[in-house]
XYZ file of C-alpha atoms in Angstrom:
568
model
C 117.208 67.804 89.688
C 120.763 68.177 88.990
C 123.090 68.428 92.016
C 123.783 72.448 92.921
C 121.666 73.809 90.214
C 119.962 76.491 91.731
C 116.463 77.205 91.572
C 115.962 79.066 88.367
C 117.863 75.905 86.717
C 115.074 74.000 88.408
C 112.313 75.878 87.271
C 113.145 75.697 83.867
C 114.388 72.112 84.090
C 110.697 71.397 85.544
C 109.226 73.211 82.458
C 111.154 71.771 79.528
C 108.318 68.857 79.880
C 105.190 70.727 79.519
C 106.679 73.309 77.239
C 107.721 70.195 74.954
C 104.180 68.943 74.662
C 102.848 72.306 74.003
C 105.468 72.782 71.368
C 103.756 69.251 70.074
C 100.470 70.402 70.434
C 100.892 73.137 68.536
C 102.332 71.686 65.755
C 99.097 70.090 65.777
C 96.857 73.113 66.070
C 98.388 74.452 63.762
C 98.218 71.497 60.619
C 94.562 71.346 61.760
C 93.531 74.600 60.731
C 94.758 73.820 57.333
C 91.891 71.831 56.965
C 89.422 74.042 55.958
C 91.079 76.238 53.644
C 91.560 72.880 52.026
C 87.719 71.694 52.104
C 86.614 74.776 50.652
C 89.355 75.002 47.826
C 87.992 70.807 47.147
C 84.270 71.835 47.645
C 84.199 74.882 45.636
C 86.794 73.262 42.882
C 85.516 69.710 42.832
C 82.419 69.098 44.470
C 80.234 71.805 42.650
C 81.748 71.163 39.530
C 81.411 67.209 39.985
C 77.798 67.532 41.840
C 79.013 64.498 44.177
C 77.249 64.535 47.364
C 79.224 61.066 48.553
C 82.655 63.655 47.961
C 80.743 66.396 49.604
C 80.362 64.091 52.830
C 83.783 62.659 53.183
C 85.538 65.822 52.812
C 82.524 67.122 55.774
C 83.438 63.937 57.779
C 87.035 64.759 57.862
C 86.849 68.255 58.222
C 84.386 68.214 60.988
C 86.700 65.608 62.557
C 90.026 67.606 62.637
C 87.930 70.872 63.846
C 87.037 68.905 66.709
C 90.481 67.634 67.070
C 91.842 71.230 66.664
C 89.044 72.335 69.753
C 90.075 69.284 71.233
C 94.237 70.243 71.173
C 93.983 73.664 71.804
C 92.078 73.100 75.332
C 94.651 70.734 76.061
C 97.667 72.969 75.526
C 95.820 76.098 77.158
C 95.782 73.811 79.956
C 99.503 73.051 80.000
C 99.884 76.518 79.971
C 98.379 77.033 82.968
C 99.503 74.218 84.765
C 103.124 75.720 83.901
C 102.120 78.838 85.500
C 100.927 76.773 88.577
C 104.166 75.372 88.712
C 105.975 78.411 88.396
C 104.586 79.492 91.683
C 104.766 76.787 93.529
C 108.438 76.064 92.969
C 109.452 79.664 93.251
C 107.569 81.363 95.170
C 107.723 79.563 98.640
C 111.580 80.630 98.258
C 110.869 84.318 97.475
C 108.167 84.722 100.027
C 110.652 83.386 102.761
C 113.588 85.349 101.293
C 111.305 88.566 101.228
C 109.948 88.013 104.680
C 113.997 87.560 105.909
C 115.362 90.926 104.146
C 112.480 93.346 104.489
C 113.181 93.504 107.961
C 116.689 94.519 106.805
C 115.265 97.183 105.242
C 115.339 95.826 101.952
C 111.661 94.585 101.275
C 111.352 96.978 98.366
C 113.401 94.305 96.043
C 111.888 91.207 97.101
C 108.356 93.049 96.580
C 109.246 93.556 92.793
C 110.252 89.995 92.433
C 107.106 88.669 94.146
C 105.561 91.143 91.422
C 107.519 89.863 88.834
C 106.310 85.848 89.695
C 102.940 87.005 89.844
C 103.370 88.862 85.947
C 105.393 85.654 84.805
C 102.653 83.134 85.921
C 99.873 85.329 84.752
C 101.522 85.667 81.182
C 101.972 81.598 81.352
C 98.139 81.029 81.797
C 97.052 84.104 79.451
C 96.471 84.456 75.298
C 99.349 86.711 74.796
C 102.057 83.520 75.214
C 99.924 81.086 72.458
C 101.102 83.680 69.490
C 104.953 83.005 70.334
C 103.814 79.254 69.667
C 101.317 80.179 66.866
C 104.064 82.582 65.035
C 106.397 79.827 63.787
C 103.801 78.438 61.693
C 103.614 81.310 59.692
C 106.236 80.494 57.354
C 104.181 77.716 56.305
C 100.876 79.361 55.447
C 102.522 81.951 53.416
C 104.114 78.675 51.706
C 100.548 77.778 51.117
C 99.445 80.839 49.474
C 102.718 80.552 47.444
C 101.239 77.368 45.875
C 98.125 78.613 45.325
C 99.525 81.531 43.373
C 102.948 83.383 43.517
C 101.324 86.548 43.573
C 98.652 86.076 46.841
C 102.085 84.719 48.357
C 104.354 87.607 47.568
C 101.020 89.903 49.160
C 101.086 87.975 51.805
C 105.085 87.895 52.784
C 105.162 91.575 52.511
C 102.253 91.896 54.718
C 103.950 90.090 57.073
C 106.986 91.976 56.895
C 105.103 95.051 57.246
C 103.510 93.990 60.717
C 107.149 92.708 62.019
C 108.724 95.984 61.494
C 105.466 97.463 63.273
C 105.982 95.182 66.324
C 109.587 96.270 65.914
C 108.952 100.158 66.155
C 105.985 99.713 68.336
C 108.641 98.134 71.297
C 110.592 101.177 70.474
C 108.249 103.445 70.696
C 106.295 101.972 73.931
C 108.840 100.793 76.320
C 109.945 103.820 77.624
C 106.269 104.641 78.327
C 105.559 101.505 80.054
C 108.131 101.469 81.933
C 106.866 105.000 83.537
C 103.408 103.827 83.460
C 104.524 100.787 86.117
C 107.031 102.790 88.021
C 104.575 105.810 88.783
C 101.483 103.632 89.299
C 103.620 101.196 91.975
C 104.525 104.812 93.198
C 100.729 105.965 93.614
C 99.583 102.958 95.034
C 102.150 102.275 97.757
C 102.120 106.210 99.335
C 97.644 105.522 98.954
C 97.988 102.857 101.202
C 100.216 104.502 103.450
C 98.435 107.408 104.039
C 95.410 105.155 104.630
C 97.044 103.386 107.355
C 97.925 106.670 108.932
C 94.430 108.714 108.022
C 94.144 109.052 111.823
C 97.091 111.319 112.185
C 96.638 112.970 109.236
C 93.059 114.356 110.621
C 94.493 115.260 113.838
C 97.251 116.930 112.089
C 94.929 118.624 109.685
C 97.225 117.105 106.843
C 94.382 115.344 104.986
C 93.565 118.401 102.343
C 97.636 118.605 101.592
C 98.445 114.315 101.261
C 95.049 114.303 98.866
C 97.087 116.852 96.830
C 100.256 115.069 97.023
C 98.325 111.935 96.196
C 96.053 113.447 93.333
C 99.820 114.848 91.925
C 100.854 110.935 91.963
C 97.678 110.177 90.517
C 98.382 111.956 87.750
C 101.386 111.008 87.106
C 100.836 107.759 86.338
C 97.336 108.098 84.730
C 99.587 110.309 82.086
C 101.992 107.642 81.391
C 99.527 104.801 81.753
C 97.336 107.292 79.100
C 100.859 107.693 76.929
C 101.576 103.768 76.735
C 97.760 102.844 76.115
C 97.639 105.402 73.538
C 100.627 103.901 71.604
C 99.614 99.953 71.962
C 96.186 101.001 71.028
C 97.352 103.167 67.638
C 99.987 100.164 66.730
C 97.550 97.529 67.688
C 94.885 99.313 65.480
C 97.180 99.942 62.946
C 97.899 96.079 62.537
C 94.492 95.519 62.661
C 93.966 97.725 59.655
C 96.692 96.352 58.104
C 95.799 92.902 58.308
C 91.935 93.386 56.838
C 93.808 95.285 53.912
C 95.687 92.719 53.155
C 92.960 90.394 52.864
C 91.043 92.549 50.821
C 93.621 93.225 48.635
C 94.223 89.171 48.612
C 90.647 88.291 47.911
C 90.745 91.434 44.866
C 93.527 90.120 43.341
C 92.416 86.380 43.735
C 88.874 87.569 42.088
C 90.618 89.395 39.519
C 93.184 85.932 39.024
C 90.162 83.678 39.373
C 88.397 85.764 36.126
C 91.554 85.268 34.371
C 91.581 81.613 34.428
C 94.944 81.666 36.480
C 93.592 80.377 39.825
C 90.035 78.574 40.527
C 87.816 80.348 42.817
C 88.482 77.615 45.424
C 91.967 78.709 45.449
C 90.829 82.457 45.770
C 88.541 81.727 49.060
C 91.633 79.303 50.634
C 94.139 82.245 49.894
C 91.941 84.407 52.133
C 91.388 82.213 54.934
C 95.767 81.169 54.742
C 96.697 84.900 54.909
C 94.583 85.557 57.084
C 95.498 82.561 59.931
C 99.131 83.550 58.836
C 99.060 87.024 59.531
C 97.315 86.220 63.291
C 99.891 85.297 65.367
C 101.724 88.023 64.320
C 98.707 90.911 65.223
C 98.109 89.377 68.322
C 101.970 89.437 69.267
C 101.516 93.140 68.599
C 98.437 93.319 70.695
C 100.471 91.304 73.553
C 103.731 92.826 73.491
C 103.749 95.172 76.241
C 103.128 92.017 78.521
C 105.557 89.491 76.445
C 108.356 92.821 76.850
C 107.300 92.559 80.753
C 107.143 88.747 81.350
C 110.501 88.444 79.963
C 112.031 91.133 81.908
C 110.477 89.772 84.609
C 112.218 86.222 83.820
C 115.778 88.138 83.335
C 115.089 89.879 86.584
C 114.028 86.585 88.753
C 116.770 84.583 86.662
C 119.708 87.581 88.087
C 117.890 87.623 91.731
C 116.999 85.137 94.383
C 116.478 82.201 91.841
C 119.622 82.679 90.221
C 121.447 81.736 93.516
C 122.100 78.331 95.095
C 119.236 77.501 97.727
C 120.430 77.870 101.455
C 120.846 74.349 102.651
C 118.656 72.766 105.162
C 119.682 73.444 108.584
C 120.855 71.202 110.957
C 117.475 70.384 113.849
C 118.947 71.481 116.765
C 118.034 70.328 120.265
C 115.157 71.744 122.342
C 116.814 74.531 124.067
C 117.336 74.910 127.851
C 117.491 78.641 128.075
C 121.202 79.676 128.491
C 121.415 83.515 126.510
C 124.688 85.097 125.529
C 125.508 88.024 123.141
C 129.109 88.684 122.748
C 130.177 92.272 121.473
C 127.206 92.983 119.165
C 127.458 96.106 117.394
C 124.770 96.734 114.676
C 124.738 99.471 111.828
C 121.477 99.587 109.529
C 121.973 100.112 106.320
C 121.134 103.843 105.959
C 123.490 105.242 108.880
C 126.854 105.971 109.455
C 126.731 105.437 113.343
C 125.918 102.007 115.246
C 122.904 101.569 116.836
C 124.460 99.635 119.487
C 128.375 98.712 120.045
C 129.927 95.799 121.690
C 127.036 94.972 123.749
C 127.071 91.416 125.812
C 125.436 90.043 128.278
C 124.861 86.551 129.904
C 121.309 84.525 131.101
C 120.761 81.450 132.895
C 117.742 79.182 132.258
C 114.882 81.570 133.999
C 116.622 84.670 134.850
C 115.174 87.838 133.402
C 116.746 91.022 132.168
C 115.024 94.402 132.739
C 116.129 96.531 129.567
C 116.312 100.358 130.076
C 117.616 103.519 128.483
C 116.080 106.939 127.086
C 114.340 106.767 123.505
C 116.521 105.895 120.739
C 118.543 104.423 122.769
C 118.902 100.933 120.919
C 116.681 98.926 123.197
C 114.205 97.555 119.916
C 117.837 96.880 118.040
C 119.028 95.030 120.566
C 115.506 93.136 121.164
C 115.629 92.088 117.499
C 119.294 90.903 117.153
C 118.369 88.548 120.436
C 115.614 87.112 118.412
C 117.848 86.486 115.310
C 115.542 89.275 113.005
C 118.566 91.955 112.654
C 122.272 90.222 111.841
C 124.713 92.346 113.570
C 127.712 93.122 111.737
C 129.972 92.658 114.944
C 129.711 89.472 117.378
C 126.864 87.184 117.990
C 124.212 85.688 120.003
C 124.161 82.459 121.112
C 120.900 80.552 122.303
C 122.660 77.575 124.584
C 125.714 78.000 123.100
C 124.419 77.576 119.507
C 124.748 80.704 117.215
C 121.029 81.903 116.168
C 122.701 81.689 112.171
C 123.042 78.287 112.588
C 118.957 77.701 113.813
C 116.842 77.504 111.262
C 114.152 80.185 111.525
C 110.971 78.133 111.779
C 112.541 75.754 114.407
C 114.049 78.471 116.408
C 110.848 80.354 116.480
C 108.795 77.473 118.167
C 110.974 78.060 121.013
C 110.645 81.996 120.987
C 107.771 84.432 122.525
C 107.794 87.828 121.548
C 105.777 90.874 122.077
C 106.704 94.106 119.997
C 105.876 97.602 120.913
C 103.221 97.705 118.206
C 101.779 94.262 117.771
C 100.561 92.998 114.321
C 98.206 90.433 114.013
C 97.521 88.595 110.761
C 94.292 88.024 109.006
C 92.655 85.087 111.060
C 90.738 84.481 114.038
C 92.211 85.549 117.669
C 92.902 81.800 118.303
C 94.669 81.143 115.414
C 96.863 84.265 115.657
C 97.499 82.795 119.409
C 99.237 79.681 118.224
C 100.648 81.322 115.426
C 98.799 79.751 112.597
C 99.796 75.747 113.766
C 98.169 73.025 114.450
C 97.513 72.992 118.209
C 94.978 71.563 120.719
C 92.441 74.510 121.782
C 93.804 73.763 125.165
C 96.901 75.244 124.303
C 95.826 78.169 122.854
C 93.385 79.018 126.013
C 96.406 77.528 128.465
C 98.883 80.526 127.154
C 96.215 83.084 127.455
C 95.233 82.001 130.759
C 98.740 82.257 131.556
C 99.041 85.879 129.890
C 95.786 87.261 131.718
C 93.551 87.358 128.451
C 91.191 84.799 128.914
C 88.852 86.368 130.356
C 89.070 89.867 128.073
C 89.105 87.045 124.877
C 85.599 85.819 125.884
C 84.310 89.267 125.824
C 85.224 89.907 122.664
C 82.382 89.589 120.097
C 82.847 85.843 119.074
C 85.461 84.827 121.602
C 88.396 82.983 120.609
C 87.009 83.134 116.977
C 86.941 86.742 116.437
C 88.572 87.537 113.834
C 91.334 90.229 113.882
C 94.075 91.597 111.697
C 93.446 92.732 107.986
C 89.529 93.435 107.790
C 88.785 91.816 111.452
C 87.810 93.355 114.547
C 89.132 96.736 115.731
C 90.986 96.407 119.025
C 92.248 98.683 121.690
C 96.101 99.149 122.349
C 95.675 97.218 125.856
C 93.556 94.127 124.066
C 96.296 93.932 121.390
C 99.428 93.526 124.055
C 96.986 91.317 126.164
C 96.511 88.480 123.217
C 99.827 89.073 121.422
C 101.105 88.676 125.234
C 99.121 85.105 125.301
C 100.936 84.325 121.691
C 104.297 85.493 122.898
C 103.844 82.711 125.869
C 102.129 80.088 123.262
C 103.578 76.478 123.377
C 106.997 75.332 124.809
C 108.668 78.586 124.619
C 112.529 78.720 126.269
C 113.525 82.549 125.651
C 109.937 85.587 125.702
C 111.295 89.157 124.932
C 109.079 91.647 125.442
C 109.158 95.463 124.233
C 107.361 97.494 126.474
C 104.381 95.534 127.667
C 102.423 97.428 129.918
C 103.034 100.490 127.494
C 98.764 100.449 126.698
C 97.789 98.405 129.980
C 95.831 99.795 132.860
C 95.855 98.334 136.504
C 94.257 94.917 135.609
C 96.151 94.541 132.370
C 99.643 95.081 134.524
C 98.926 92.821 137.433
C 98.717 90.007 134.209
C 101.563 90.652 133.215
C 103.233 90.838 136.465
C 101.437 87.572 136.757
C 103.039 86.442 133.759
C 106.997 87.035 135.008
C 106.124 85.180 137.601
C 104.619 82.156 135.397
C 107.819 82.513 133.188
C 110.474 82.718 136.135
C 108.452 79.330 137.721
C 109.093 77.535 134.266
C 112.392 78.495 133.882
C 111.827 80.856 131.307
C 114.564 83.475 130.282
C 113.256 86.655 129.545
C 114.060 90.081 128.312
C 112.032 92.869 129.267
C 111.725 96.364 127.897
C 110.564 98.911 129.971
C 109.775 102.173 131.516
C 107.638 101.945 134.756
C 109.744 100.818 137.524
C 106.771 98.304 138.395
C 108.168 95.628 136.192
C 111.627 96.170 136.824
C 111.264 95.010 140.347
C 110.266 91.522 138.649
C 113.734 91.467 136.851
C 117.279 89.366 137.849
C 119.358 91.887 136.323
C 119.050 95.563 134.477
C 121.068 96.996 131.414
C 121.313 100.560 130.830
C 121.772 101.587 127.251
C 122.519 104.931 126.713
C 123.310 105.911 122.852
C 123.580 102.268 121.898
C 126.587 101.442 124.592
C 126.051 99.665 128.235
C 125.747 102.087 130.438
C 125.476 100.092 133.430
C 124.719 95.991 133.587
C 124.808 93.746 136.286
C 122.373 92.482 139.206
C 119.100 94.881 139.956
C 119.956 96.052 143.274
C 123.781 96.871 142.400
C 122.386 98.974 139.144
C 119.566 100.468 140.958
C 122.120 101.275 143.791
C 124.371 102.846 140.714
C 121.164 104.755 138.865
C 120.092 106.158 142.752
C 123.963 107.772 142.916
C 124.036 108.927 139.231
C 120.350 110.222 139.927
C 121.679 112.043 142.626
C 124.822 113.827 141.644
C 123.110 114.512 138.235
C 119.626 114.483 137.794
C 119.042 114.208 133.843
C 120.802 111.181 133.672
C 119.570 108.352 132.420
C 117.622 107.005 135.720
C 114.854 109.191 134.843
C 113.699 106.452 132.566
């Protein structure tokens, strides 16, 4: 590939091959099916008249032969077709899964989800019917040439009926885009607040909120079911329309040739050829018709990739950077999302040597998650930086840093897959590994009572699990493999006594390995575990420094004023 192109210039460049031999092919195809218009204008002209059966089987020979080489060529460039749809994925999408997966935590998924969409629509119109008419419709030309030989009149019928169904594709776009634009828009719409509400049914019951979203939903419903009836409606009449169109036209082709044919200016041959040219010419062009809601959306869906992510130079590979040791600094980070005017947290820093551990407290809303995140590299802050032995996380490349990185969020998610795979994060690891770290988190033990053990499967469509068995095993994952830096946001939130002594068990496993750690909590139980303690109070340090000099400072501020923030 060209040097700096970016990877929309690949794609195409990657396509120009296959397109080139379908472009070929269909040259082909297309010559082929001239053949037996042809036979029957020599059978019906020559071979009657003559009574030559030795004509009648070389002209069946050939014919037969280029309809099998017709069968033959069309397979063959369906298949390219496909393969180019293939290869549409597989160069693209890796890049706009990754970028997707990076910016929807930035709030920004919404995007990347349309141009995920809009690879799936572009590799689906690749492999499908619709794009074989934008091949097939060149060739038209020359079959209405055909028909011009044959007669001047059948060919004149023929031009204007293909005139006629190009100004009905025309007005039919016009008419329809609008419609399907609504159509998508409302039915993405209805789909996304469906699943939503799904997801949250729960609270909805115990809210009594179920009669009210089936309303709201039923409203959405309808919506789109209106335009979705709208935009059907119109492809259907125009599609119809051409239809009718096109069978006129070849009966008006074959009455005319009949009434030519009794008047001695064509032979009947020619009359029964006309029928069968107009009627491959005139095709392409209904079927573009047919297709042209999805040819108007695959190519906006090309403009639309070709102006996103593609349309950018690739990031380049990162630099491998050394196993860390542990050292953690964050230098003035202040972070604003995108949708507020004040910062979640300003100019925080702190500092941790190789297996120290930082207790993380403050009231709710406080910034603790934010803060959690931006040490793990998933929110950029738009002030300072973090620095993971002395390396900026920018400057780690995700995957690589990740190996190196436990975390356990408030509300674990675990992806569709067994409980051991979810445990070492979908590599390839011994089993011992996977039952070392949840030996070392406290699980093992809660994982063989599950109902297939370590093969249970859990996330999307697997087993249900309680709010302590989902920090216990995403506990074990946060603690999987060679792991220099474990944050974790509230872990004994869902845990009773046994669950808690694990995990007290586990700071200690962490601290003996030299370990850094972050912890986010509320129950003074685990803070007693920690080095040192930072109090965020409205997204500024409140207090930082070693345990028993901040828990000295909370005890005074507790007692001169007791809503303060030592009452979390």
């Amino acid at each position: 590939m060209p040097a700096g192109s970016n990877t929309f210039e690949q794609l195409l460049a990657s396509l120009r091959g296959p397109i080139a031999w379908v472009t070929i092919f269909s040259i082909a195809v297309n010559l082929l099916q001239l053949a037996l218009p042809l036979y029957l204008l020599q059978v019906f002209d020559r071979v009657l008249m003559s009574q030559s059966l030795e004509t009648l089987g070389v002209l069946t020979v050939i014919t037969l032969a280029a309809i099998l080489a017709y069968g033959a060529l069309e397979a063959v460039r369906r298949l390219i077709l496909t393969r180019c749809g293939i290869l549409v994925e597989s160069q693209a999408g890796p890049r706009l899964f990754r970028t997707a997966s990076d910016r929807s935590v930035a709030g920004r998924n919404l995007e990347h989800e349309r141009e995920l969409s809009d690879l799936q629509t572009l590799r689906s119109y690749l492999g499908g019917q619709a794009v074989l008419s934008l091949f097939d419709a060149p060739w038209c030309p020359l079959f209405i040439a055909t028909v011009f030989l044959l007669h001047p009149i059948l060919g004149w019928l023929a031009l204007g009926a293909g005139v006629v169904l190009f100004l009905l594709a025309l007005v039919n776009e016009w008419l329809s885009k609008d419609a399907v634009r609504r159509s998508r828009s409302s039915s993405t719409t209805a789909v996304r607040q469906f699943e939503y509400e799904r997801e949250h049914e729960g609270e909805a019951v115990a809210l009594g909120m179920v009669e009210t979203l089936a309303a709201r939903q039923d409203a959405a419903g309808d919506k789109a079911l209106h335009w979705f009836q709208v935009s059907s409606f119109r492809g259907h009449l125009f599609s119809a329309t051409s239809k009718t169109a096109r069978q006129g036209v070849q009966f008006a082709v074959l009455a005319t040739g009949a009434f030519l044919a009794i008047s001695g200016a064509i032979t009947p041959g020619a009359m029964i050829a006309a029928s069968i040219l107009v009627t491959r010419a005139l095709a392409p062009v209904e079927q573009l018709i047919g297709a042209w809601s999805q040819t108007v959306s695959a190519w906006d869906a090309m403009n639309r990739l070709r102006k996103g992510v593609l349309g950018t130079q690739p990031p380049e590979p990162a630099t491998q950077m050394p196993i860390p040791v542990g050292w953690l600094t964050a230098e003035n980070l202040t972070f604003v999302s995108a949708d507020a005017e004040q910062p979640a947290l300003s100019a925080i820093s702190l500092h941790l040597d190789p297996g120290e551990s930082l207790g993380l407290i403050g009231p709710t809303g406080s910034g603790k998650t934010t803060l959690a995140l931006c040490l793990l590299g998933v929110l950029q802050p738009r002030l300072g930086e973090v620095r993971l032995d002395g390396i900026s996380l920018g400057d780690w490349d995700n995957t690589d840093r990740g190996r190196y990185i436990g975390y356990l969020a408030q509300n674990p998610t675990f992806f569709a897959g067994t409980v051991a795979e979810n445990i070492r994060r979908f590599r390839d690891a011994p089993d011992e590994d996977v039952i070392s770290a949840a030996r070392f988190a406290g699980s093992h033990e809660m994982i063989l009572a599950l109902p297939n053990g370590y093969d249970t499967r859990i996330g999307p469509g697997g087993a249900t699990l309680s709010g302590g068995q989902r920090q216990r095993i995403a506990l074990a994952r946060a603690l999987f493999g060679d792991v220099r830096l474990v944050i974790l946001d509230e872990p004994n939130a869902n845990q009773d006594r046994a669950g808690e002594d694990a995990l007290m068990r586990a700071l200690e496993h962490l601290k003996h390995r030299k370990v850094t750690s972050v912890v986010i909590a509320h129950r003074p139980s685990i803070i007693r575990y920690v080095d040192q303690i930072l109090v965020l109070q409205d997204g500024r340090r409140a207090h930082y420094g070693e345990r028993a000099e901040v828990m000295t400072q909370l005890r005074e501020v507790s007692t001169q004023a007791p809503r303060s923030v030592a009452a979390s």
